[in-house]
Amino acid sequence: AATGLSVNTAYQFTVVARNGDSVDSATSTASVATYTLANAAGTPTIGTPTATTLPITIDVNSNSDATTYAVYNSTDSNYLDSSGASTSTAVYSTTSTLGSSFAATGLTANTSYQFTVVAKNGDAVLAATSTASTATYTLANAAGTATIGTPTVTTLPITIDSNSNSA
């Protein structure tokens, strides 16, 4: 076994046969290049939310720049594409394409979300899925204008526009 190799790096090997008089024969043809496995990505972290976006930072866990990652929205069972939009198919991108931090977009206001990340090596072999991020809520929509109904001597009836926020 070859040891001390770098993560997600292609290696090829050749063999030289040597006889009992220490005379080498021709070198063999190089083996097919094979990548070492990628490390599993670390737990993604979620930044400051808005009503429809959550910034996600991918923990590359010492993987090389060539490692690609897919981000999975555990809440709605979809992946994120490189722009952060929801898609049913895994989209693998490097962190130079995603940025080490990018945002999940098109989310529902006042909803808790969790994300996982899976790394893939140069031979398209997947590493283990990361631990899920801490559940984080998107912000609620800003409340609409309050309206005041007909007052009585001791009360003011107020109606609040929830602006699509849940009760």
Rosetta silent file (secondary structure, phi, psi, omega in degrees, C-alpha in Angstrom):
SEQUENCE: AATGLSVNTAYQFTVVARNGDSVDSATSTASVATYTLANAAGTPTIGTPTATTLPITIDVNSNSDATTYAVYNSTDSNYLDSSGASTSTAVYSTTSTLGSSFAATGLTANTSYQFTVVAKNGDAVLAATSTASTATYTLANAAGTATIGTPTVTTLPITIDSNSNSA
SCORE:     score description
SCORE:     0.000 S_00000001
   1 L     0.000  139.486  173.965    0.000    0.000    0.000 S_00000001
   2 L   -85.094  131.895 -177.486    1.197    3.508   -0.736 S_00000001
   3 L  -122.151  167.455  177.462    0.946    5.653    2.387 S_00000001
   4 L    72.658   23.459 -177.660    1.288    9.320    3.278 S_00000001
   5 L   -82.762  160.955  178.863   -0.646   10.424    0.198 S_00000001
   6 L   -84.101  153.073 -179.866   -2.539   13.700   -0.137 S_00000001
   7 L   -67.721  139.387  176.550   -6.321   13.929    0.023 S_00000001
   8 L    45.520   54.455 -179.903   -8.224   13.884   -3.311 S_00000001
   9 L  -128.731  138.095 -179.950   -5.071   13.692   -5.399 S_00000001
  10 E   -79.960  137.100  176.594   -4.493   11.540   -8.509 S_00000001
  11 E  -131.527  145.887  173.165   -1.666    9.031   -8.390 S_00000001
  12 L  -129.329  152.305 -178.654   -0.198    6.683  -11.014 S_00000001
  13 L  -132.208  147.342  172.494    2.307    3.923  -10.485 S_00000001
  14 L  -123.929  161.231 -178.958    4.845    2.094  -12.625 S_00000001
  15 L  -128.512  139.376  175.520    6.732   -1.092  -11.837 S_00000001
  16 E  -119.891  126.312  176.435   10.299   -2.075  -12.641 S_00000001
  17 E   -89.111  143.103 -179.090   11.321   -5.736  -12.458 S_00000001
  18 E  -130.782  133.175 -179.777   14.844   -6.525  -11.259 S_00000001
  19 L   -85.171 -178.421 -177.849   16.614   -9.854  -11.651 S_00000001
  20 L   -63.721  -20.561  176.945   18.913  -11.586   -9.162 S_00000001
  21 L   -92.145   12.957 -179.700   21.931   -9.688  -10.562 S_00000001
  22 L    62.968   32.015  176.154   20.133   -6.353   -9.792 S_00000001
  23 L   -99.042  124.705 -178.613   19.591   -5.664  -13.494 S_00000001
  24 E   -82.105  143.701  171.592   16.371   -3.745  -14.149 S_00000001
  25 E   -94.684 -175.861 -179.005   14.072   -4.618  -17.016 S_00000001
  26 E   -62.182  150.477  177.477   11.908   -2.109  -18.812 S_00000001
  27 E   -75.007  142.369  179.489    9.464   -0.068  -16.759 S_00000001
  28 L   -69.496  167.591  171.657    5.834   -1.102  -16.995 S_00000001
  29 L   -66.724  144.898 -179.714    3.129    1.070  -18.472 S_00000001
  30 L   -64.725  143.472  176.083    1.772    3.521  -15.901 S_00000001
  31 L   -66.779  166.628  173.881   -1.338    2.464  -14.046 S_00000001
  32 L   -64.549  138.441  177.423   -4.572    4.317  -14.530 S_00000001
  33 L   -64.677  130.399 -179.739   -4.571    7.523  -12.492 S_00000001
  34 E  -130.099  135.297 -179.483   -6.621    6.981   -9.357 S_00000001
  35 E   -87.886  143.060  167.231   -7.644    9.614   -6.837 S_00000001
  36 L   -70.664  162.398 -178.169   -7.395    9.217   -3.094 S_00000001
  37 L   -71.309  155.086  171.979  -10.689    9.822   -1.325 S_00000001
  38 L   -82.971  151.344  170.715  -11.879   13.266   -0.280 S_00000001
  39 L   -70.216  150.324  170.965  -12.404   13.959    3.415 S_00000001
  40 L   -62.568  139.174  176.645  -16.014   14.267    4.503 S_00000001
  41 L   -64.155  149.785  174.681  -16.938   17.952    4.625 S_00000001
  42 E   -75.180  174.957 -179.601  -17.250   19.430    8.085 S_00000001
  43 E   -63.263  125.480  177.924  -20.563   20.671    9.450 S_00000001
  44 E   -68.380  150.519  176.797  -21.790   23.673    7.419 S_00000001
  45 E  -114.032  147.510 -177.142  -22.447   26.876    9.336 S_00000001
  46 E  -107.398  133.355 -179.956  -25.316   29.264    8.726 S_00000001
  47 L   -90.234 -157.706 -177.012  -24.813   33.020    8.772 S_00000001
  48 L   -71.393  121.301 -175.225  -27.204   35.911    9.382 S_00000001
  49 L   -79.029  159.463  163.401  -30.595   35.131    7.822 S_00000001
  50 L  -117.529 -173.580 -179.885  -32.966   37.255    5.776 S_00000001
  51 L   -68.075  -26.132 -175.200  -36.616   36.381    5.130 S_00000001
  52 L  -129.154    3.248 -179.848  -35.715   34.346    2.022 S_00000001
  53 L  -136.404  151.520  171.959  -31.969   33.561    2.234 S_00000001
  54 E  -134.868  117.840  176.239  -29.529   31.799    4.543 S_00000001
  55 E   -69.101  135.885 -178.594  -25.764   32.209    4.008 S_00000001
  56 E  -122.261  129.629  174.415  -23.968   28.838    4.175 S_00000001
  57 E  -108.098  126.080 -179.904  -20.264   28.356    4.848 S_00000001
  58 E   -89.328  129.121  174.279  -18.801   25.019    3.745 S_00000001
  59 E   -90.377  106.719 -173.941  -16.137   23.480    5.996 S_00000001
  60 L   -74.443  -13.171  173.365  -13.771   21.898    3.439 S_00000001
  61 L    52.140   49.107  175.712  -12.028   19.825    6.131 S_00000001
  62 L    67.684   15.352  175.900   -8.547   19.969    4.523 S_00000001
  63 L   -73.472  156.338  178.338   -9.729   18.846    1.075 S_00000001
  64 L   -71.599  164.532  179.467   -7.856   20.087   -1.991 S_00000001
  65 L   -62.662  -20.921 -179.105   -9.197   22.939   -4.126 S_00000001
  66 L   -79.740  -10.731 -179.262  -10.220   20.371   -6.767 S_00000001
  67 L   -67.511  138.189  177.102  -12.765   18.753   -4.430 S_00000001
  68 E  -108.302  155.141 -174.345  -16.381   19.366   -5.390 S_00000001
  69 E  -134.581  144.672  170.066  -19.303   19.680   -3.000 S_00000001
  70 E  -116.758  136.797  179.299  -23.077   19.320   -3.146 S_00000001
  71 E  -107.651  128.554 -176.090  -25.212   21.151   -0.569 S_00000001
  72 E  -113.622  128.308  176.324  -28.456   19.459    0.486 S_00000001
  73 E   -87.337  101.589 -177.262  -31.392   21.279    2.076 S_00000001
  74 L   -65.744  -25.014 -177.468  -32.609   18.695    4.605 S_00000001
  75 L   -70.631  -46.146 -178.214  -35.756   20.691    5.313 S_00000001
  76 L  -108.525   10.137  175.566  -37.236   20.585    1.801 S_00000001
  77 L    56.157   43.772  175.513  -35.305   17.526    0.541 S_00000001
  78 E  -135.112  159.514  174.400  -33.625   19.334   -2.353 S_00000001
  79 E   -89.270  170.544  173.891  -30.089   20.234   -3.330 S_00000001
  80 E  -111.354  139.367  174.394  -28.824   23.746   -3.998 S_00000001
  81 L   -83.479 -178.417 -174.596  -27.356   24.771   -7.342 S_00000001
  82 L   -66.841  -14.022  175.781  -24.282   27.005   -7.562 S_00000001
  83 L   -97.983    0.488  178.391  -26.452   30.126   -7.233 S_00000001
  84 L    93.127   -0.330 -179.973  -28.183   28.777   -4.094 S_00000001
  85 L   -79.799  152.379 -179.441  -31.512   27.943   -5.785 S_00000001
  86 E   -72.973  138.100  177.432  -33.335   24.704   -4.979 S_00000001
  87 E  -148.210  150.796 -177.660  -32.981   21.782   -7.412 S_00000001
  88 L   -79.724  -14.091 -176.147  -33.910   18.102   -7.262 S_00000001
  89 L  -109.942  139.961  177.589  -30.527   16.957   -8.602 S_00000001
  90 L   -62.187  131.107  176.582  -27.175   17.139   -6.819 S_00000001
  91 L  -117.657  115.336 -178.295  -24.987   19.902   -8.278 S_00000001
  92 L   -96.933  127.971 -179.668  -21.301   19.499   -7.452 S_00000001
  93 E  -139.877  154.180  173.698  -19.143   22.629   -7.481 S_00000001
  94 L   -77.498  163.266  176.938  -15.773   23.652   -6.117 S_00000001
  95 H   -69.567  -19.805  175.434  -15.634   26.243   -3.373 S_00000001
  96 H   -71.545  -28.542  174.538  -14.023   28.607   -5.886 S_00000001
  97 H   -78.063  -46.179 -177.973  -17.282   28.383   -7.876 S_00000001
  98 H   -76.969  -29.734 -164.596  -19.531   28.531   -4.810 S_00000001
  99 L    83.801  149.153 -178.803  -17.338   30.746   -2.729 S_00000001
 100 L   -65.260  -19.893  175.503  -16.553   29.332    0.692 S_00000001
 101 E  -134.406  125.479  175.468  -19.780   31.012    1.743 S_00000001
 102 E  -139.237  175.096 -172.569  -22.824   31.332   -0.470 S_00000001
 103 E  -117.769  137.556  168.312  -26.538   31.679    0.249 S_00000001
 104 E   -73.470  131.162 -175.270  -29.513   29.364   -0.066 S_00000001
 105 L  -118.432  167.385  176.015  -32.137   31.451   -1.871 S_00000001
 106 L    69.872   25.189 -178.073  -35.899   31.343   -2.447 S_00000001
 107 L   -82.739  164.172  179.341  -36.609   30.133    1.085 S_00000001
 108 L   -88.656  136.962 -179.510  -39.868   30.564    2.977 S_00000001
 109 L   -61.288  147.003  174.853  -40.019   33.261    5.653 S_00000001
 110 L    53.785   44.768 -179.827  -39.997   32.211    9.314 S_00000001
 111 L  -127.839  138.761  178.736  -39.056   28.604    8.506 S_00000001
 112 E   -82.350  133.253  179.776  -36.355   26.470   10.123 S_00000001
 113 E  -128.771  148.686  171.584  -33.770   25.012    7.730 S_00000001
 114 L  -133.425  149.643 -177.722  -30.868   22.565    8.026 S_00000001
 115 E  -133.281  147.769  171.138  -28.212   21.733    5.446 S_00000001
 116 E  -124.560  164.859 -179.327  -25.678   18.953    4.877 S_00000001
 117 E  -133.899  139.847  173.015  -22.722   18.804    2.484 S_00000001
 118 E  -123.701  134.518  179.278  -21.183   15.884    0.615 S_00000001
 119 E   -96.344  151.451  179.155  -17.690   16.013   -0.930 S_00000001
 120 E  -133.040  135.627  179.353  -16.699   14.207   -4.138 S_00000001
 121 L   -86.212 -178.579 -176.888  -13.185   13.304   -5.294 S_00000001
 122 L   -65.919  -17.605  175.846  -11.758   13.455   -8.823 S_00000001
 123 L   -96.795   11.826  179.179  -12.983    9.913   -9.581 S_00000001
 124 L    66.774   27.429  175.211  -16.555   10.907   -8.591 S_00000001
 125 L   -92.451  128.364 -177.091  -16.435    8.860   -5.385 S_00000001
 126 E   -83.509  141.819  171.170  -18.530   10.454   -2.649 S_00000001
 127 E   -85.670  174.113  176.760  -17.285   10.965    0.886 S_00000001
 128 E   -62.523  151.206  177.429  -19.595   10.564    3.857 S_00000001
 129 E   -72.338  141.753  179.011  -22.275   13.238    4.262 S_00000001
 130 L   -65.806  167.038  169.589  -21.481   15.938    6.794 S_00000001
 131 L   -68.812  147.742 -179.541  -23.345   16.378   10.025 S_00000001
 132 L   -67.715  146.059  175.665  -26.379   18.639    9.559 S_00000001
 133 L   -63.249  164.348  171.827  -26.030   22.338   10.278 S_00000001
 134 L   -63.641  137.328  177.890  -27.729   23.817   13.299 S_00000001
 135 L   -62.506  128.688 -177.718  -31.396   24.452   12.499 S_00000001
 136 E  -132.548  134.373  178.339  -31.760   28.150   11.666 S_00000001
 137 E   -86.832  140.875  165.884  -34.914   30.145   10.965 S_00000001
 138 L   -71.318  161.197  178.310  -35.254   32.611    8.143 S_00000001
 139 L   -70.921  155.107  172.975  -36.575   35.977    9.303 S_00000001
 140 L   -74.957  153.649  172.888  -40.302   36.637    9.385 S_00000001
 141 L   -63.319  150.377  174.900  -41.695   39.036    6.790 S_00000001
 142 L   -62.635  135.913  179.853  -42.094   42.588    8.081 S_00000001
 143 L   -65.058  148.014  176.546  -45.580   43.012    9.488 S_00000001
 144 L   -75.650 -178.636 -178.301  -47.998   45.083    7.458 S_00000001
 145 L   -69.502  135.683  175.108  -49.611   48.265    8.688 S_00000001
 146 L   -78.148  138.366  175.893  -51.838   48.010   11.737 S_00000001
 147 E  -115.216  143.253 -177.401  -55.341   49.413   11.240 S_00000001
 148 E  -108.450  127.827 -179.728  -57.482   50.784   14.031 S_00000001
 149 L   -83.215 -161.612 -178.217  -61.189   50.148   14.030 S_00000001
 150 L   -71.473  120.289 -177.894  -63.952   52.138   15.651 S_00000001
 151 L   -75.072  154.655  169.386  -62.879   53.135   19.150 S_00000001
 152 L  -113.559 -173.789 -178.762  -65.006   52.808   22.248 S_00000001
 153 L   -62.311  -35.483 -174.121  -64.580   54.654   25.517 S_00000001
 154 L  -121.947    3.221 -177.517  -62.044   52.096   26.791 S_00000001
 155 L  -138.439  154.562  170.909  -60.805   50.116   23.755 S_00000001
 156 L  -127.625  108.405  177.737  -59.154   50.524   20.395 S_00000001
 157 L   -72.065  126.677 -176.968  -59.693   47.487   18.128 S_00000001
 158 E  -118.434  133.195  173.833  -56.466   46.828   16.209 S_00000001
 159 E  -113.929  128.759 -178.910  -56.066   44.611   13.145 S_00000001
 160 L  -107.915  130.835  175.125  -52.563   43.567   12.219 S_00000001
 161 L   -81.931  113.435 -176.397  -51.621   42.594    8.666 S_00000001
 162 L   -73.972  -12.501  178.321  -49.482   39.473    9.133 S_00000001
 163 L    52.505   47.404  177.141  -47.963   39.882    5.653 S_00000001
 164 L    71.315    8.755  174.885  -48.024   36.108    5.020 S_00000001
 165 L   -77.918  147.818  177.689  -46.352   35.242    8.330 S_00000001
 166 L   -71.334  158.728 -177.311  -47.694   32.199   10.138 S_00000001
 167 L   -69.853    0.000    0.000  -49.725   32.785   13.256 S_00000001
